[in-house]
Short mmCIF file of C-alpha atoms in Angstrom, two decimals:
data_model
loop_
_atom_site.label_atom_id
_atom_site.label_comp_id
_atom_site.label_asym_id
_atom_site.label_seq_id
_atom_site.Cartn_x
_atom_site.Cartn_y
_atom_site.Cartn_z
CA MET J 1 -29.95 -54.59 -61.84
CA THR J 2 -30.80 -52.50 -58.81
CA LEU J 3 -30.97 -48.76 -59.33
CA SER J 4 -30.70 -46.28 -56.46
CA SER J 5 -31.29 -42.58 -56.65
CA ILE J 6 -32.37 -39.60 -54.54
CA GLY J 7 -34.98 -37.06 -55.34
CA ASP J 8 -34.37 -33.47 -56.33
CA LEU J 9 -35.51 -32.15 -52.95
CA ALA J 10 -33.17 -34.48 -51.07
CA ARG J 11 -30.30 -33.57 -53.38
CA SER J 12 -31.00 -29.87 -52.86
CA PHE J 13 -30.98 -30.33 -49.11
CA THR J 14 -27.72 -32.29 -49.26
CA LEU J 15 -26.03 -29.63 -51.37
CA ARG J 16 -27.22 -26.83 -49.07
CA ASN J 17 -25.95 -28.76 -46.05
CA GLN J 18 -22.55 -29.29 -47.63
CA THR J 19 -22.39 -25.64 -48.67
CA THR J 20 -23.15 -24.50 -45.12
CA GLN J 21 -20.47 -26.78 -43.69
CA LEU J 22 -17.85 -25.61 -46.16
CA LYS J 23 -18.71 -21.95 -45.57
CA ALA J 24 -18.34 -22.46 -41.82
CA GLU J 25 -15.00 -24.20 -42.41
CA LEU J 26 -13.90 -21.36 -44.68
CA GLU J 27 -14.87 -18.73 -42.10
CA GLN J 28 -13.01 -20.60 -39.36
CA ARG J 29 -9.87 -21.00 -41.41
CA SER J 30 -9.99 -17.36 -42.56
CA GLN J 31 -10.23 -16.21 -38.95
CA GLU J 32 -7.33 -18.43 -37.90
CA VAL J 33 -5.16 -17.11 -40.75
CA THR J 34 -5.91 -13.46 -39.99
CA THR J 35 -5.77 -13.65 -36.15
CA GLY J 36 -3.21 -16.39 -35.73
CA ARG J 37 -5.38 -17.99 -33.04
CA ILE J 38 -7.20 -21.29 -33.04
CA ARG J 39 -10.96 -20.80 -33.17
CA ASP J 40 -11.89 -24.21 -31.81
CA ILE J 41 -9.75 -24.29 -28.67
CA GLY J 42 -11.57 -27.33 -27.32
CA ARG J 43 -10.39 -29.39 -30.28
CA ALA J 44 -6.86 -28.00 -29.95
CA VAL J 45 -6.57 -29.09 -26.30
CA ARG J 46 -8.54 -32.32 -26.97
CA GLY J 47 -11.12 -31.31 -24.41
CA ASP J 48 -8.60 -30.98 -21.57
CA PHE J 49 -8.73 -27.35 -20.41
CA THR J 50 -6.71 -27.97 -17.22
CA ALA J 51 -3.50 -26.30 -18.37
CA LEU J 52 -5.28 -23.39 -20.04
CA THR J 53 -7.47 -22.78 -17.00
CA ALA J 54 -4.45 -22.81 -14.69
CA LEU J 55 -2.65 -20.32 -16.93
CA ASP J 56 -5.66 -18.00 -17.05
CA ALA J 57 -6.11 -18.15 -13.26
CA THR J 58 -2.46 -17.30 -12.64
CA LEU J 59 -2.52 -14.46 -15.18
CA ALA J 60 -5.63 -13.02 -13.52
CA ARG J 61 -3.92 -13.17 -10.13
CA LEU J 62 -0.81 -11.47 -11.54
CA ASP J 63 -3.00 -8.76 -13.06
CA ALA J 64 -4.48 -8.13 -9.60
CA PHE J 65 -0.96 -7.92 -8.15
CA LYS J 66 -0.11 -5.40 -10.86
CA SER J 67 -2.88 -3.10 -9.65
CA VAL J 68 -1.68 -3.45 -6.06
CA THR J 69 1.97 -2.78 -6.85
CA THR J 70 1.09 0.20 -9.05
CA GLU J 71 -0.96 1.77 -6.27
CA ALA J 72 1.69 0.97 -3.65
CA ALA J 73 4.40 2.50 -5.83
CA LEU J 74 2.39 5.70 -6.27
CA SER J 75 1.65 5.93 -2.54
CA THR J 76 5.22 5.35 -1.39
CA GLN J 77 6.60 7.79 -3.94
CA ALA J 78 4.12 10.44 -2.79
CA MET J 79 5.05 9.75 0.85
CA GLN J 80 8.72 10.19 0.07
CA SER J 81 8.01 13.44 -1.73
CA ALA J 82 5.97 14.73 1.21
CA LEU J 83 8.71 13.83 3.68
CA ALA J 84 11.35 15.44 1.47
CA ILE J 85 9.36 18.68 1.32
CA VAL J 86 8.81 18.81 5.08
CA SER J 87 12.41 17.80 5.83
CA ASP J 88 13.77 20.53 3.59
CA MET J 89 11.63 23.27 5.14
CA SER J 90 12.28 21.97 8.67
CA GLY J 91 16.01 21.91 8.17
CA LYS J 92 16.11 25.48 6.86
CA LEU J 93 13.75 26.79 9.52
CA GLY J 94 15.60 24.91 12.27
CA SER J 95 18.87 26.57 11.31
CA ALA J 96 17.19 29.99 11.17
CA LEU J 97 15.58 29.51 14.59
CA PHE J 98 18.76 28.23 16.19
CA SER J 99 20.68 31.24 14.97
CA VAL J 100 18.39 33.81 16.64
CA THR J 101 20.79 35.83 18.81
CA GLY J 102 19.15 36.66 22.10
CA PRO J 103 17.00 39.47 23.42
CA GLY J 104 18.84 42.24 21.64
CA ASN J 105 17.10 41.53 18.37
CA PRO J 106 13.37 40.85 18.91
CA THR J 107 12.61 41.80 15.30
CA SER J 108 14.46 38.76 14.01
CA VAL J 109 12.43 36.54 16.36
CA ASP J 110 9.17 38.05 15.09
CA ALA J 111 10.23 37.57 11.47
CA VAL J 112 11.22 33.94 11.90
CA ALA J 113 8.02 33.33 13.90
CA LYS J 114 5.88 34.47 10.96
CA ASP J 115 7.84 32.19 8.68
CA ALA J 116 7.40 29.33 11.17
CA LEU J 117 3.62 29.79 11.18
CA ALA J 118 3.53 29.56 7.40
CA GLN J 119 5.78 26.50 7.46
CA PHE J 120 3.62 24.82 10.11
CA GLN J 121 0.51 25.33 7.98
CA SER J 122 2.35 24.05 4.92
CA ALA J 123 3.59 20.95 6.77
CA VAL J 124 0.07 20.08 7.94
CA ALA J 125 -1.22 20.45 4.38
CA THR J 126 1.62 18.28 3.08
CA PHE J 127 0.88 15.45 5.50
CA ASN J 128 -2.79 15.70 4.48
CA ALA J 129 -1.84 14.96 0.87
CA ARG J 130 -3.95 12.49 -1.11
CA VAL J 131 -3.18 10.23 -4.04
CA GLY J 132 -6.01 8.69 -6.01
CA ASP J 133 -8.48 10.09 -3.47
CA ARG J 134 -6.70 8.19 -0.68
CA SER J 135 -5.10 9.96 2.25
CA LEU J 136 -1.41 9.07 2.47
CA PHE J 137 -0.68 9.39 6.19
CA ALA J 138 -4.09 8.60 7.71
CA GLY J 139 -3.64 4.83 8.03
CA THR J 140 -6.88 2.90 7.62
CA GLU J 141 -8.93 6.13 7.44
CA THR J 142 -8.02 6.60 3.79
CA ARG J 143 -10.95 8.92 3.07
CA ALA J 144 -10.19 11.28 5.97
CA PRO J 145 -7.34 13.80 6.32
CA ALA J 146 -4.45 12.63 8.47
CA LEU J 147 -4.36 15.83 10.53
CA ALA J 148 -6.80 18.40 11.81
CA PRO J 149 -6.57 21.93 10.35
CA ALA J 150 -3.39 23.74 11.29
CA ASP J 151 -5.24 26.46 13.23
CA VAL J 152 -7.08 23.84 15.32
CA ILE J 153 -3.81 22.14 16.27
CA LEU J 154 -2.02 25.40 17.03
CA ASP J 155 -4.91 26.72 19.14
CA ALA J 156 -4.77 23.54 21.24
CA VAL J 157 -0.98 23.82 21.65
CA VAL J 158 -1.17 27.49 22.67
CA ALA J 159 -3.92 26.69 25.19
CA ALA J 160 -1.86 23.85 26.66
CA ALA J 161 1.06 26.23 27.34
CA ALA J 162 -0.99 29.30 28.29
CA SER J 163 0.09 29.27 31.94
CA ALA J 164 3.83 28.90 31.22
CA THR J 165 6.00 32.01 31.73
CA THR J 166 9.35 30.73 30.52
CA ALA J 167 10.64 29.11 27.36
CA GLN J 168 11.44 25.98 29.32
CA GLY J 169 7.91 25.88 30.74
CA VAL J 170 6.32 26.35 27.30
CA ALA J 171 8.53 23.63 25.82
CA ALA J 172 7.62 21.22 28.63
CA ALA J 173 3.90 21.91 28.24
CA VAL J 174 4.03 21.45 24.47
CA ASP J 175 6.10 18.29 24.82
CA ALA J 176 3.54 16.86 27.24
CA TRP J 177 0.66 17.76 24.92
CA PHE J 178 2.24 16.02 21.95
CA ALA J 179 2.99 12.92 24.06
CA SER J 180 -0.43 12.74 25.74
CA PRO J 181 -3.16 10.46 24.33
CA ALA J 182 -5.55 13.34 24.97
CA GLY J 183 -3.32 15.77 23.10
CA TYR J 184 -1.82 15.14 19.70
CA ALA J 185 -3.32 11.67 19.29
CA ALA J 186 -6.85 12.89 20.06
CA VAL J 187 -6.87 16.43 18.65
CA ALA J 188 -4.29 16.60 15.87
CA TYR J 189 -4.21 13.10 14.40
CA THR J 190 -7.54 12.33 12.74
CA GLY J 191 -6.47 9.15 10.94
CA GLY J 192 -6.73 5.54 12.04
CA PRO J 193 -4.40 2.63 12.82
CA ALA J 194 -1.63 1.79 10.38
CA LEU J 195 -2.60 -0.11 7.25
CA SER J 196 -2.07 -3.86 7.19
CA PRO J 197 0.72 -5.11 4.93
CA VAL J 198 -0.33 -5.42 1.30
CA THR J 199 0.25 -8.56 -0.76
CA VAL J 200 2.40 -7.62 -3.76
CA ALA J 201 3.28 -11.13 -4.98
CA GLU J 202 2.52 -14.73 -4.23
CA GLY J 203 3.48 -15.23 -0.57
CA GLU J 204 5.03 -11.75 -0.18
CA THR J 205 3.65 -8.76 1.70
CA VAL J 206 4.99 -5.23 2.08
CA PRO J 207 4.18 -2.98 5.06
CA LEU J 208 2.80 0.47 4.23
CA ASP J 209 2.40 1.53 7.84
CA ALA J 210 3.68 5.12 7.84
CA THR J 211 1.15 7.53 9.37
CA ALA J 212 1.09 11.04 10.76
CA ALA J 213 1.06 9.44 14.22
CA ASP J 214 4.69 8.32 13.76
CA ALA J 215 7.27 9.94 16.02
CA ALA J 216 9.06 11.52 13.06
CA VAL J 217 5.96 13.44 11.99
CA ARG J 218 4.90 14.24 15.55
CA ASP J 219 8.32 15.62 16.56
CA THR J 220 8.59 17.67 13.40
CA LEU J 221 5.19 19.24 13.96
CA LYS J 222 6.12 19.83 17.59
CA GLY J 223 9.18 21.85 16.57
CA LEU J 224 7.17 23.82 14.02
CA ALA J 225 4.39 24.47 16.54
CA LEU J 226 6.87 25.75 19.17
CA ALA J 227 8.12 28.30 16.67
CA ALA J 228 4.65 29.17 15.31
CA MET J 229 3.43 29.91 18.84
CA LEU J 230 5.70 32.93 18.91
CA ASP J 231 3.56 34.49 16.19
CA ARG J 232 0.50 33.90 18.43
CA GLY J 233 1.98 36.09 21.17
CA THR J 234 3.38 33.35 23.42
CA LEU J 235 5.76 34.85 26.03
CA GLY J 236 4.88 38.29 24.71
CA GLY J 237 6.83 41.13 26.31
CA ASN J 238 9.73 38.86 27.29
CA ALA J 239 12.19 39.12 24.42
CA ALA J 240 14.82 36.97 26.10
CA GLN J 241 12.44 34.07 26.69
CA ARG J 242 10.99 34.39 23.18
CA ALA J 243 14.49 34.10 21.72
CA GLU J 244 15.15 31.11 23.97
CA LEU J 245 11.92 29.43 22.79
CA ALA J 246 12.93 30.05 19.17
CA LYS J 247 16.25 28.30 19.81
CA THR J 248 14.45 25.43 21.53
CA ALA J 249 12.13 25.04 18.55
CA GLY J 250 15.09 25.02 16.19
CA ALA J 251 16.82 22.34 18.24
CA VAL J 252 13.69 20.16 18.19
CA LEU J 253 13.43 20.46 14.41
CA LEU J 254 17.09 19.62 13.86
CA GLU J 255 16.95 16.69 16.27
CA ALA J 256 13.90 15.30 14.46
CA ALA J 257 15.95 14.98 11.27
CA ASP J 258 17.16 11.51 12.29
CA ALA J 259 13.61 10.30 12.89
CA ARG J 260 12.51 11.70 9.53
CA GLY J 261 15.44 9.97 7.86
CA ALA J 262 14.52 6.67 9.50
CA LEU J 263 10.92 7.02 8.36
CA ALA J 264 12.06 7.82 4.82
CA ALA J 265 14.31 4.75 4.87
CA ARG J 266 11.41 2.58 6.02
CA ILE J 267 9.25 3.84 3.19
CA GLY J 268 12.17 3.43 0.79
CA THR J 269 12.51 -0.23 1.75
CA ALA J 270 8.82 -0.73 0.98
CA GLN J 271 9.36 1.05 -2.35
CA GLU J 272 12.23 -1.23 -3.30
CA ARG J 273 10.42 -4.42 -2.35
CA THR J 274 7.33 -3.29 -4.26
CA ALA J 275 9.37 -2.51 -7.36
CA ASN J 276 11.16 -5.88 -7.18
CA ALA J 277 7.86 -7.72 -6.79
CA ALA J 278 6.37 -5.82 -9.74
CA THR J 279 9.35 -6.79 -11.91
CA ARG J 280 9.09 -10.45 -10.95
CA ASN J 281 5.34 -10.46 -11.55
CA MET J 282 5.80 -8.90 -14.97
CA ALA J 283 8.42 -11.46 -15.96
CA GLU J 284 6.20 -14.33 -14.82
CA ALA J 285 3.18 -12.91 -16.63
CA THR J 286 5.19 -12.58 -19.85
CA ALA J 287 6.36 -16.19 -19.63
CA LEU J 288 2.81 -17.44 -18.97
CA GLN J 289 1.39 -15.39 -21.82
CA ILE J 290 3.94 -16.93 -24.17
CA ALA J 291 2.95 -20.39 -22.93
CA ARG J 292 -0.73 -19.59 -23.45
CA ILE J 293 -0.11 -18.33 -26.96
CA GLY J 294 1.64 -21.63 -27.68
CA ILE J 295 -1.58 -23.45 -26.79
CA VAL J 296 -4.14 -21.29 -28.59
CA SER J 297 -2.16 -20.03 -31.57
CA ALA J 298 -2.73 -21.54 -35.00
CA ASP J 299 0.12 -22.83 -37.14
CA PRO J 300 0.32 -20.32 -40.04
CA TYR J 301 1.20 -22.97 -42.66
CA GLU J 302 -1.48 -25.42 -41.56
CA ALA J 303 -4.11 -22.67 -41.35
CA ALA J 304 -3.25 -21.37 -44.84
CA THR J 305 -3.28 -24.89 -46.29
CA ALA J 306 -6.66 -25.65 -44.70
CA LEU J 307 -8.04 -22.33 -45.99
CA THR J 308 -6.92 -23.11 -49.53
CA GLU J 309 -8.44 -26.60 -49.30
CA ALA J 310 -11.74 -25.23 -48.02
CA GLU J 311 -11.84 -22.67 -50.86
CA SER J 312 -11.14 -25.39 -53.42
CA GLN J 313 -13.85 -27.65 -52.01
CA LEU J 314 -16.38 -24.83 -52.02
CA ASP J 315 -15.52 -23.92 -55.63
CA THR J 316 -15.97 -27.55 -56.62
CA LEU J 317 -19.29 -27.79 -54.83
CA TYR J 318 -20.53 -24.64 -56.58
CA ALA J 319 -19.48 -26.13 -59.92
CA VAL J 320 -21.27 -29.40 -59.18
CA THR J 321 -24.39 -27.55 -58.05
CA ALA J 322 -24.41 -25.45 -61.21
CA ARG J 323 -24.05 -28.56 -63.40
CA LEU J 324 -26.79 -30.44 -61.59
CA SER J 325 -29.12 -27.46 -61.92
CA ARG J 326 -28.85 -27.70 -65.72
CA LEU J 327 -29.87 -31.39 -65.87
CA SER J 328 -33.17 -32.20 -67.61
CA LEU J 329 -34.89 -35.25 -69.06
CA ALA J 330 -34.48 -33.85 -72.59
CA ASN J 331 -30.74 -33.47 -72.13
CA TYR J 332 -30.55 -36.94 -70.60
CA LEU J 333 -32.34 -38.53 -73.57
#
């Protein structure tokens, strides 16, 4: 008869090895039960990570789009708010300027001129607004203000019309300055070219190209500057011409309302497209996350069953180890 046996040291090593394996299995199953996720994903996908990698890549891309759409939504909303503020003040001031009634009431011209100066300064500050440390209307120069300080712009406008002696002459000089590349574009506008369209979804871009160089902003500031010049003494001593210039400024502001409305509509279109893209991206991300969970999630029943089995095996191994540790030659005999 052939007898086979293993020594105590070998048996001890074998028991320790089995204990370590069962403890690792128990830890894995406990984690799967508590988290609901498979710990060994490689085994779950049988070594083929193609689908999981594709899902993760798409989710990462959608997360990047989320950042872009969030920033675009904030920028366009801030632009709309800025335009609404300037449009409201321009409409009210335009009506007040247009209603100035001739040379018989120079006091009313002086009063509305002071208000116009304050509104001009406020409009410049509004178009210099920033969101997230990015200038809204400065195009590619996002770290710079869109417009020069109000006093710098107004000084240049007053200097351009210094030789004019009539309201018509002042209006023509100011109009030429705002249209000249060496005037508004060089002195007042301190931003850069319009931003390139931003990608908000796969294969879809949205233009965010509104700047303070747009005609709507330029014409509005022109009307405000014409009125603010009156507070700087333009056409001083000629009440009739000052009243005429006030009416001209009011007409310019009221006529610019259509351009401001068109600019607001353009920004509104970008807002809507950005919101739609964000909604589609969110829906796609939700669907992909559900698909990913289906791959990496552990079956609750299977995980609980495996945990119970691992616990039972470990208890049995401990019992066997304890029994073997009590064996002795005396007991055997």
